[in-house]
CSV table of C-alpha atoms and ligand atoms in Angstrom, one decimal:
chain,number,residue,atom,x,y,z
A,1,MET,CA,-27.4,106.7,-12.2
A,2,ALA,CA,-24.3,105.2,-13.0
A,3,ASP,CA,-20.5,105.7,-12.7
A,4,HIS,CA,-17.2,103.9,-13.7
A,5,HIS,CA,-14.0,103.5,-11.8
A,6,ALA,CA,-10.7,101.5,-12.8
A,7,LEU,CA,-10.3,98.0,-11.6
A,8,SER,CA,-6.8,97.8,-10.0
A,9,MET,CA,-6.8,94.3,-11.0
A,10,ASP,CA,-3.4,92.8,-11.3
A,11,ALA,CA,-3.2,90.4,-14.7
A,12,VAL,CA,-0.9,88.4,-12.7
A,13,ASP,CA,-2.4,87.0,-10.0
A,14,CYS,CA,-5.5,86.8,-12.1
A,15,PRO,CA,-8.1,86.6,-9.2
A,16,ALA,CA,-11.6,85.0,-9.5
A,17,LEU,CA,-13.7,87.1,-11.8
A,18,ALA,CA,-16.3,88.8,-9.8
A,19,ALA,CA,-18.7,90.4,-12.7
A,20,LEU,CA,-21.5,91.8,-10.3
A,21,ARG,CA,-21.5,92.5,-6.5
A,22,TRP,CA,-23.7,94.0,-3.9
A,23,ASP,CA,-22.1,97.1,-2.2
A,24,GLU,CA,-23.2,99.0,1.0
A,25,PRO,CA,-20.8,102.2,0.9
A,26,PRO,CA,-21.7,105.3,3.1
A,27,GLU,CA,-23.6,106.9,0.6
A,28,GLY,CA,-25.9,104.4,0.1
A,29,PRO,CA,-26.7,100.8,-1.4
A,30,VAL,CA,-25.3,99.9,-4.9
A,31,ILE,CA,-25.3,97.2,-7.6
A,32,VAL,CA,-21.3,97.1,-9.0
A,33,LEU,CA,-20.8,95.6,-12.5
A,34,LEU,CA,-17.5,94.8,-14.4
A,35,ASP,CA,-18.5,96.9,-17.4
A,36,GLN,CA,-18.5,94.1,-20.0
A,37,ARG,CA,-18.6,96.3,-23.0
A,38,ARG,CA,-14.9,97.6,-22.2
A,39,LEU,CA,-13.3,94.1,-22.0
A,40,PRO,CA,-11.2,93.0,-23.0
A,41,SER,CA,-8.8,96.4,-23.1
A,42,GLN,CA,-10.4,97.9,-19.7
A,43,GLU,CA,-11.2,96.5,-16.4
A,44,VAL,CA,-13.8,98.9,-15.5
A,45,GLU,CA,-16.5,98.7,-12.7
A,46,LEU,CA,-20.1,100.5,-13.4
A,47,VAL,CA,-21.7,101.6,-10.3
A,48,CYS,CA,-25.4,101.5,-10.3
A,49,THR,CA,-27.2,103.6,-8.0
A,50,ASP,CA,-30.9,103.0,-9.3
A,51,VAL,CA,-33.0,100.8,-11.3
A,52,PRO,CA,-32.9,103.1,-14.5
A,53,ALA,CA,-28.9,102.7,-14.8
A,54,LEU,CA,-29.6,98.6,-14.3
A,55,VAL,CA,-32.0,98.4,-16.8
A,56,GLU,CA,-29.5,100.5,-19.2
A,57,ALA,CA,-26.6,98.7,-18.3
A,58,ILE,CA,-28.4,95.0,-18.8
A,59,ARG,CA,-29.9,96.5,-22.4
A,60,THR,CA,-26.3,97.6,-23.6
A,61,LEU,CA,-24.9,94.5,-22.3
A,62,ALA,CA,-22.6,95.9,-19.2
A,63,VAL,CA,-24.0,92.9,-17.5
A,64,ARG,CA,-25.3,90.0,-19.4
A,65,GLY,CA,-25.4,86.1,-19.7
A,66,ALA,CA,-28.8,84.7,-18.8
A,67,PRO,CA,-27.8,83.4,-14.8
A,68,LEU,CA,-26.2,86.6,-14.1
A,69,LEU,CA,-29.1,88.6,-15.6
A,70,GLY,CA,-31.5,86.2,-13.1
A,71,ILE,CA,-28.7,87.7,-10.2
A,72,ALA,CA,-28.7,91.4,-11.4
A,73,GLY,CA,-32.7,91.4,-11.5
A,74,ALA,CA,-32.9,89.9,-8.1
A,75,TYR,CA,-30.7,92.7,-6.8
A,76,GLY,CA,-32.2,95.3,-8.7
A,77,VAL,CA,-36.0,94.8,-7.2
A,78,VAL,CA,-33.7,95.1,-3.6
A,79,LEU,CA,-32.2,98.6,-5.1
A,80,ALA,CA,-35.4,99.7,-5.6
A,81,ALA,CA,-36.6,98.8,-2.1
A,82,VAL,CA,-33.8,99.9,-0.4
A,83,ARG,CA,-34.0,103.6,-2.1
A,84,GLY,CA,-37.7,104.1,-1.7
A,85,PHE,CA,-38.8,103.0,-4.9
A,86,ASP,CA,-42.0,101.2,-5.9
A,87,ALA,CA,-40.5,97.5,-6.2
A,88,ASP,CA,-43.3,96.1,-8.5
A,89,GLU,CA,-42.8,99.1,-11.0
A,90,ALA,CA,-38.9,98.2,-10.9
A,91,ALA,CA,-39.7,94.6,-11.2
A,92,GLY,CA,-41.3,95.3,-14.2
A,93,MET,CA,-38.8,97.3,-15.8
A,94,LEU,CA,-36.0,94.9,-15.1
A,95,ALA,CA,-38.0,92.1,-16.2
A,96,GLY,CA,-38.7,93.7,-19.4
A,97,ALA,CA,-35.0,94.7,-19.9
A,98,ARG,CA,-34.2,91.7,-22.4
A,99,PRO,CA,-37.1,89.1,-23.3
A,100,THR,CA,-35.3,85.9,-24.3
A,101,ALA,CA,-33.5,84.9,-21.0
A,102,VAL,CA,-35.8,83.5,-19.0
A,103,ASN,CA,-33.5,83.8,-15.7
A,104,LEU,CA,-33.7,87.4,-15.6
A,105,ALA,CA,-37.6,87.3,-14.9
A,106,TYR,CA,-37.1,84.5,-12.6
A,107,GLY,CA,-34.5,86.2,-10.5
A,108,VAL,CA,-36.7,89.6,-10.2
A,109,ARG,CA,-40.1,87.3,-9.4
A,110,ARG,CA,-38.3,85.5,-6.6
A,111,ALA,CA,-36.6,88.4,-4.9
A,112,LEU,CA,-40.1,90.7,-5.5
A,113,ALA,CA,-42.1,87.6,-3.9
A,114,ALA,CA,-39.6,87.5,-1.0
A,115,TYR,CA,-40.1,91.6,-0.5
A,116,HIS,CA,-43.9,90.8,-0.8
A,117,ARG,CA,-43.9,87.8,1.9
A,118,ALA,CA,-42.2,90.4,4.2
A,119,VAL,CA,-44.8,93.3,3.7
A,120,ASP,CA,-47.6,90.9,4.0
A,121,GLY,CA,-46.1,89.6,7.1
A,122,GLY,CA,-46.5,92.8,8.3
A,123,LEU,CA,-42.6,93.8,8.3
A,124,SER,CA,-41.4,97.2,7.8
A,125,ALA,CA,-40.3,98.3,4.5
A,126,GLU,CA,-36.8,98.2,5.7
A,127,ARG,CA,-37.1,94.5,6.7
A,128,ALA,CA,-38.8,93.8,3.6
A,129,ALA,CA,-36.1,94.8,1.9
A,130,LYS,CA,-33.2,92.9,3.7
A,131,ALA,CA,-35.9,89.7,3.1
A,132,ALA,CA,-35.4,90.4,-0.6
A,133,LEU,CA,-31.6,91.2,-0.1
A,134,ALA,CA,-31.5,87.7,1.3
A,135,GLU,CA,-33.2,86.2,-1.5
A,136,ALA,CA,-31.0,87.7,-4.0
A,137,ARG,CA,-27.8,86.5,-2.2
A,138,ALA,CA,-29.3,83.1,-2.1
A,139,LEU,CA,-29.9,83.0,-5.8
A,140,HIS,CA,-26.4,84.4,-6.3
A,141,ARG,CA,-24.9,81.6,-4.0
A,142,GLU,CA,-27.0,78.8,-5.8
A,143,ASP,CA,-25.8,79.8,-8.8
A,144,ALA,CA,-22.3,79.7,-8.0
A,145,GLU,CA,-23.1,76.3,-6.6
A,146,ALA,CA,-24.8,75.1,-9.8
A,147,SER,CA,-21.5,76.5,-11.6
A,148,GLU,CA,-19.7,73.9,-9.6
A,149,ARG,CA,-22.2,71.1,-10.0
A,150,MET,CA,-22.5,71.8,-13.7
A,151,ALA,CA,-18.8,71.4,-14.2
A,152,ALA,CA,-18.5,67.9,-12.7
A,153,HIS,CA,-21.4,66.7,-14.6
A,154,GLY,CA,-20.1,68.0,-17.8
A,155,LEU,CA,-16.7,66.7,-17.4
A,156,ALA,CA,-18.0,63.3,-16.5
A,157,LEU,CA,-20.1,63.2,-19.8
A,158,LEU,CA,-17.3,64.4,-21.7
A,159,GLU,CA,-15.4,61.0,-20.4
A,160,GLU,CA,-18.5,59.2,-21.9
A,161,LEU,CA,-18.6,60.8,-25.3
A,162,VAL,CA,-15.4,61.2,-25.8
A,163,PRO,CA,-13.1,58.5,-24.6
A,164,GLY,CA,-9.5,58.9,-24.0
A,165,GLY,CA,-9.6,62.9,-22.9
A,166,GLY,CA,-7.4,65.3,-24.7
A,167,TYR,CA,-10.6,67.0,-25.8
A,168,GLN,CA,-10.8,69.8,-28.2
A,169,LEU,CA,-13.7,71.4,-27.5
A,170,LEU,CA,-15.6,74.4,-29.5
A,171,THR,CA,-17.7,77.0,-28.1
A,172,HIS,CA,-20.2,79.6,-28.9
A,173,CYS,CA,-20.4,82.9,-27.3
A,174,ASN,CA,-19.4,83.5,-23.6
A,175,THR,CA,-20.5,81.3,-21.1
A,176,GLY,CA,-18.0,81.9,-17.7
A,177,ALA,CA,-17.7,83.7,-14.9
A,178,LEU,CA,-18.8,86.8,-16.8
A,179,VAL,CA,-22.2,85.1,-17.1
A,180,SER,CA,-22.7,83.6,-13.2
A,181,GLY,CA,-22.4,83.7,-9.8
A,182,GLY,CA,-19.8,81.0,-10.1
A,183,GLU,CA,-17.6,80.0,-12.8
A,184,GLY,CA,-20.2,79.9,-15.5
A,185,THR,CA,-22.3,77.1,-17.5
A,186,ALA,CA,-20.2,75.6,-20.5
A,187,PHE,CA,-17.0,77.3,-19.8
A,188,ALA,CA,-16.8,76.1,-16.4
A,189,VAL,CA,-16.6,72.7,-18.0
A,190,ALA,CA,-14.5,73.5,-20.4
A,191,ALA,CA,-12.1,74.7,-17.2
A,192,ALA,CA,-12.5,71.7,-15.3
A,193,ALA,CA,-11.4,69.7,-18.3
A,194,HIS,CA,-8.5,72.1,-18.4
A,195,ARG,CA,-7.6,71.6,-15.0
A,196,ALA,CA,-8.1,67.9,-15.1
A,197,GLY,CA,-5.0,68.2,-17.9
A,198,GLN,CA,-7.9,66.6,-20.5
A,199,LEU,CA,-8.4,69.8,-22.6
A,200,ARG,CA,-6.0,70.0,-25.6
A,201,ARG,CA,-7.9,73.2,-26.8
A,202,LEU,CA,-10.7,75.5,-26.9
A,203,TRP,CA,-12.1,76.6,-30.0
A,204,VAL,CA,-13.4,80.4,-29.5
A,205,ASP,CA,-15.9,81.4,-32.0
A,206,GLU,CA,-15.8,85.3,-32.2
A,207,THR,CA,-19.6,85.5,-32.0
A,208,ARG,CA,-20.5,88.6,-34.2
A,209,PRO,CA,-21.7,91.0,-34.1
A,210,LEU,CA,-21.0,91.9,-30.6
A,211,LEU,CA,-17.9,89.7,-30.5
A,212,GLN,CA,-18.7,88.0,-26.9
A,213,GLY,CA,-16.3,85.0,-27.9
A,214,ALA,CA,-13.4,87.4,-29.4
A,215,ARG,CA,-13.6,89.6,-26.5
A,216,LEU,CA,-14.9,87.9,-23.5
A,217,THR,CA,-14.3,84.2,-23.7
A,218,ALA,CA,-10.6,84.9,-25.1
A,219,TYR,CA,-10.2,86.9,-22.0
A,220,GLU,CA,-11.5,84.2,-19.8
A,221,ALA,CA,-9.7,81.5,-21.5
A,222,SER,CA,-6.4,83.6,-21.4
A,223,ARG,CA,-6.8,84.1,-17.6
A,224,ALA,CA,-7.6,80.7,-16.9
A,225,GLY,CA,-4.3,79.9,-18.9
A,226,MET,CA,-5.7,77.5,-21.4
A,227,ALA,CA,-4.8,76.6,-24.9
A,228,TYR,CA,-7.3,77.9,-26.9
A,229,THR,CA,-7.9,79.6,-31.0
A,230,LEU,CA,-10.3,82.2,-31.7
A,231,LEU,CA,-12.1,81.4,-35.3
A,232,ALA,CA,-14.6,83.6,-37.3
A,233,ASP,CA,-17.8,82.1,-37.1
A,234,ASN,CA,-17.9,81.8,-40.8
A,235,ALA,CA,-14.9,79.1,-40.4
A,236,ALA,CA,-16.9,77.1,-37.9
A,237,GLY,CA,-17.9,74.8,-40.9
A,238,SER,CA,-14.3,74.4,-41.9
A,239,LEU,CA,-13.3,73.5,-38.6
A,240,PHE,CA,-15.8,70.8,-38.3
A,241,SER,CA,-14.6,68.9,-41.7
A,242,SER,CA,-11.2,68.9,-40.2
A,243,GLY,CA,-12.4,66.8,-37.9
A,244,GLU,CA,-10.4,68.8,-34.7
A,245,VAL,CA,-13.6,69.0,-33.1
A,246,ASP,CA,-14.5,66.8,-30.4
A,247,ALA,CA,-17.3,68.6,-29.0
A,248,VAL,CA,-19.5,71.7,-28.6
A,249,LEU,CA,-20.5,73.1,-25.6
A,250,ILE,CA,-22.6,76.1,-25.0
A,251,GLY,CA,-24.9,77.7,-22.9
A,252,ALA,CA,-28.4,78.6,-23.1
A,253,ASP,CA,-31.0,81.5,-22.4
A,254,ARG,CA,-34.2,79.5,-22.3
A,255,VAL,CA,-34.9,76.0,-22.5
A,256,THR,CA,-38.3,75.1,-23.3
A,257,ALA,CA,-40.6,72.1,-22.0
A,258,ASP,CA,-39.8,70.1,-25.1
A,259,GLY,CA,-36.0,70.4,-24.7
A,260,SER,CA,-35.5,73.6,-27.5
A,261,VAL,CA,-32.8,75.9,-26.7
A,262,ALA,CA,-32.6,79.6,-27.1
A,263,ASN,CA,-29.2,80.4,-27.5
A,264,LYS,CA,-27.1,83.0,-28.8
A,265,VAL,CA,-27.4,83.6,-32.7
A,266,GLY,CA,-25.3,80.8,-34.6
A,267,SER,CA,-25.9,78.0,-32.1
A,268,TYR,CA,-28.3,76.6,-34.4
A,269,PRO,CA,-26.2,76.2,-37.6
A,270,LEU,CA,-23.3,74.9,-35.1
A,271,ALA,CA,-25.9,72.3,-33.9
A,272,VAL,CA,-26.4,71.0,-37.5
A,273,LEU,CA,-22.9,71.1,-38.7
A,274,ALA,CA,-22.2,69.1,-35.2
A,275,ARG,CA,-25.4,66.4,-36.2
A,276,TYR,CA,-23.7,66.3,-40.2
A,277,HIS,CA,-20.3,65.9,-38.8
A,278,HIS,CA,-21.4,63.5,-35.7
A,279,VAL,CA,-19.9,65.4,-32.8
A,280,PRO,CA,-21.7,65.8,-29.7
A,281,PHE,CA,-23.8,69.2,-29.2
A,282,VAL,CA,-24.1,70.0,-25.5
A,283,VAL,CA,-26.1,72.5,-23.7
A,284,VAL,CA,-24.6,73.3,-20.3
A,285,ALA,CA,-27.6,75.6,-18.3
A,286,PRO,CA,-28.4,75.7,-14.6
A,287,SER,CA,-32.4,74.6,-13.8
A,288,THR,CA,-33.2,78.6,-13.7
A,289,THR,CA,-32.9,78.3,-17.6
A,290,LEU,CA,-35.5,75.5,-17.5
A,291,ASP,CA,-39.0,77.3,-18.7
A,292,PHE,CA,-41.6,74.7,-18.5
A,293,GLY,CA,-44.0,77.6,-18.7
A,294,THR,CA,-43.3,77.7,-22.7
A,295,ALA,CA,-44.0,74.4,-24.6
A,296,ASP,CA,-41.2,74.6,-27.4
A,297,GLY,CA,-39.3,76.9,-29.5
A,298,SER,CA,-42.0,78.7,-31.3
A,299,GLY,CA,-43.0,80.5,-27.9
A,300,VAL,CA,-39.6,81.9,-27.7
A,301,GLU,CA,-39.3,85.8,-27.9
A,302,VAL,CA,-36.2,86.4,-29.7
A,303,GLU,CA,-34.8,89.5,-28.8
A,304,GLN,CA,-33.8,91.5,-32.1
A,305,ARG,CA,-31.2,94.1,-31.2
A,306,PRO,CA,-30.5,97.6,-33.0
A,307,GLY,CA,-28.6,97.2,-36.4
A,308,GLN,CA,-26.3,99.6,-35.9
A,309,GLU,CA,-24.3,96.2,-33.8
A,310,VAL,CA,-24.1,94.9,-37.3
A,311,THR,CA,-23.6,98.0,-39.8
A,312,ASP,CA,-21.0,99.5,-37.6
A,313,PHE,CA,-17.7,98.0,-36.1
A,314,ALA,CA,-17.1,98.9,-32.4
A,315,VAL,CA,-13.8,100.3,-32.0
A,316,PRO,CA,-12.4,100.9,-28.5
A,317,GLY,CA,-11.3,104.3,-28.4
A,318,GLU,CA,-9.4,107.0,-25.5
A,319,ALA,CA,-10.2,106.8,-22.3
A,320,GLY,CA,-12.6,103.9,-22.5
A,321,THR,CA,-14.9,105.0,-25.3
A,322,VAL,CA,-16.1,102.7,-27.4
A,323,ALA,CA,-16.4,104.3,-31.2
A,324,SER,CA,-18.6,103.1,-33.5
A,325,VAL,CA,-17.3,103.3,-37.2
A,326,PRO,CA,-19.9,102.6,-39.7
A,327,VAL,CA,-18.9,99.8,-42.3
A,328,ALA,CA,-22.2,99.2,-44.5
A,329,PRO,CA,-23.7,102.0,-46.0
A,330,VAL,CA,-26.2,104.3,-44.5
A,331,GLY,CA,-29.8,103.4,-44.9
A,332,THR,CA,-28.7,99.5,-45.0
A,333,GLN,CA,-31.5,97.8,-43.5
A,334,VAL,CA,-30.3,94.7,-41.1
A,335,TYR,CA,-31.5,91.5,-39.7
A,336,ASN,CA,-29.7,91.3,-36.1
A,337,PRO,CA,-31.9,88.5,-34.0
A,338,ALA,CA,-29.7,88.1,-30.6
A,339,PHE,CA,-30.5,84.4,-29.9
A,340,ASP,CA,-31.6,81.4,-32.6
A,341,VAL,CA,-33.6,78.3,-31.4
A,342,THR,CA,-32.2,74.8,-31.6
A,343,PRO,CA,-34.6,72.0,-31.7
A,344,PRO,CA,-34.0,69.3,-29.2
A,345,GLU,CA,-33.4,66.6,-31.7
A,346,LEU,CA,-30.2,68.2,-32.8
A,347,VAL,CA,-29.2,68.5,-28.9
A,348,THR,CA,-27.1,65.5,-27.6
A,349,ALA,CA,-27.2,66.4,-23.9
A,350,ILE,CA,-28.5,69.4,-21.4
A,351,VAL,CA,-26.7,69.4,-18.8
A,352,THR,CA,-27.7,71.1,-15.5
A,353,GLU,CA,-26.8,70.8,-11.6
A,354,ASN,CA,-29.2,68.2,-11.1
A,355,GLY,CA,-27.7,66.3,-13.9
A,356,VAL,CA,-27.9,65.1,-17.5
A,357,VAL,CA,-30.8,64.9,-19.9
A,358,SER,CA,-29.9,62.6,-23.0
A,359,PRO,CA,-31.7,62.0,-25.1
A,360,VAL,CA,-33.6,65.3,-24.9
A,361,THR,CA,-37.3,64.8,-24.3
A,362,LYS,CA,-40.0,66.6,-22.3
A,363,VAL,CA,-40.1,63.7,-20.0
A,364,GLY,CA,-36.6,63.5,-19.4
A,365,LEU,CA,-36.5,67.2,-18.7
A,366,ALA,CA,-39.8,67.3,-16.3
A,367,GLN,CA,-38.0,63.9,-14.6
A,368,LEU,CA,-34.2,66.4,-14.3
A,369,CYS,CA,-36.4,68.8,-12.6
A,370,ALA,CA,-38.7,66.8,-10.2
A,371,ARG,CA,-35.5,65.7,-8.7
A,372,SER,CA,-34.8,69.5,-7.9
A,373,ARG,CA,-38.6,70.7,-7.3
A,374,SER,CA,-37.2,71.6,-3.4
A,375,GLY,CA,-34.1,73.5,-4.7
A,376,ASN,CA,-33.9,76.5,-7.0
A,377,GLY,CA,-35.6,75.2,-9.9
A,378,MET,CA,-38.3,77.1,-12.1
A,379,MET,CA,-40.9,75.0,-10.3
A,380,SER,CA,-39.9,76.2,-6.9
A,381,ILE,CA,-41.8,79.7,-7.3
B,401,LIG,C1,-25.2,80.8,-20.3
B,401,LIG,S1,-25.6,82.3,-20.2
B,401,LIG,C2,-24.6,82.9,-21.5
B,401,LIG,C3,-25.3,83.0,-22.8
B,401,LIG,O1,-25.7,84.3,-22.6
B,401,LIG,C4,-25.3,84.9,-24.0
B,401,LIG,O2,-26.3,86.1,-24.5
B,401,LIG,P1,-25.8,87.4,-24.0
B,401,LIG,O3,-24.2,88.1,-24.6
B,401,LIG,O4,-26.4,88.6,-25.4
B,401,LIG,O5,-26.5,87.9,-23.0
B,401,LIG,C5,-25.4,84.0,-24.7
B,401,LIG,O6,-26.6,83.6,-25.3
B,401,LIG,C6,-24.4,83.0,-24.2
B,401,LIG,O7,-25.2,81.2,-24.3
């Protein structure tokens, strides 16, 4: 079950964005989400009291973005355990909610493993749920720390790639606090550049069809006081040819062992444009997005989403409703992959919290992860 209530957020003081939190009101533990379907026109919290509601929130992108999906999945296992539902069944529902972001299954697995370790150790169901909660909170905290470290590594990389500062950075989709336990991934690097006085402009791809750029990145850039300009996805080629892009910064939903990058659809064409125009193409992702169990991009399951997302325009209506207004003729066939895969040879560098890999190679990624093996990387479970 899920319920909405308005957030009394004062736009003036712009507190840090919290996309998700665990709460324990008297009526029982809940997961509270900032409903990203309603942004930017409405800052509304969605309160999930059970796993089916959280699965629906994940499927409809009320909560989204690879690292945050992992955190949501971990808390989802806890929600099941504390409310007496089968944790394994809940884990299967959560991990299957969206297939491409490897972080979701990772977060679910990590909380479930903590729960089972406690049960196998003879602890009560209540104590086992608390063990899972501690693991979910650790993942949440680690992701916030990873954001800070990626921002620092990414800013240092920009100083190398684009001497002289005053960066004009192009980003795609949304990779800020709305996808993270902290300030995000690629957007966190742009925010660090902004705070360092080195961001001349953030070019924001609208990111059709769900407009994560126009709705969410523009919202976050505005809150951060950045100079940003929105562009239609189709205008990116013209922008590159104008010479006004110093580097591309994007996130990732899955990086395979060879360095192939699954990310929001539209990322691959940007990589091709960047290569043609000799512009650095930088991927920023925490180690929880690295998937050494998948050899290369051909092994990535790319989520295919409903055609209505392309045939219709979602128009914010009264009282927080979102109307779906058809644009294409009824019966129109639609191709709507949520992601695409960029081959490693088109990626200038991958920035993680443990450092930078450039050029992007299987060996380089493995060596980077070896440095984090005892940390929160995929290798730890
Ligand atoms: C760095 S995670 C953000 C990542 O997730 C987005 O996908 P979605 O909005 O469908 O969850 C997109 O791929 C972003 O790059």
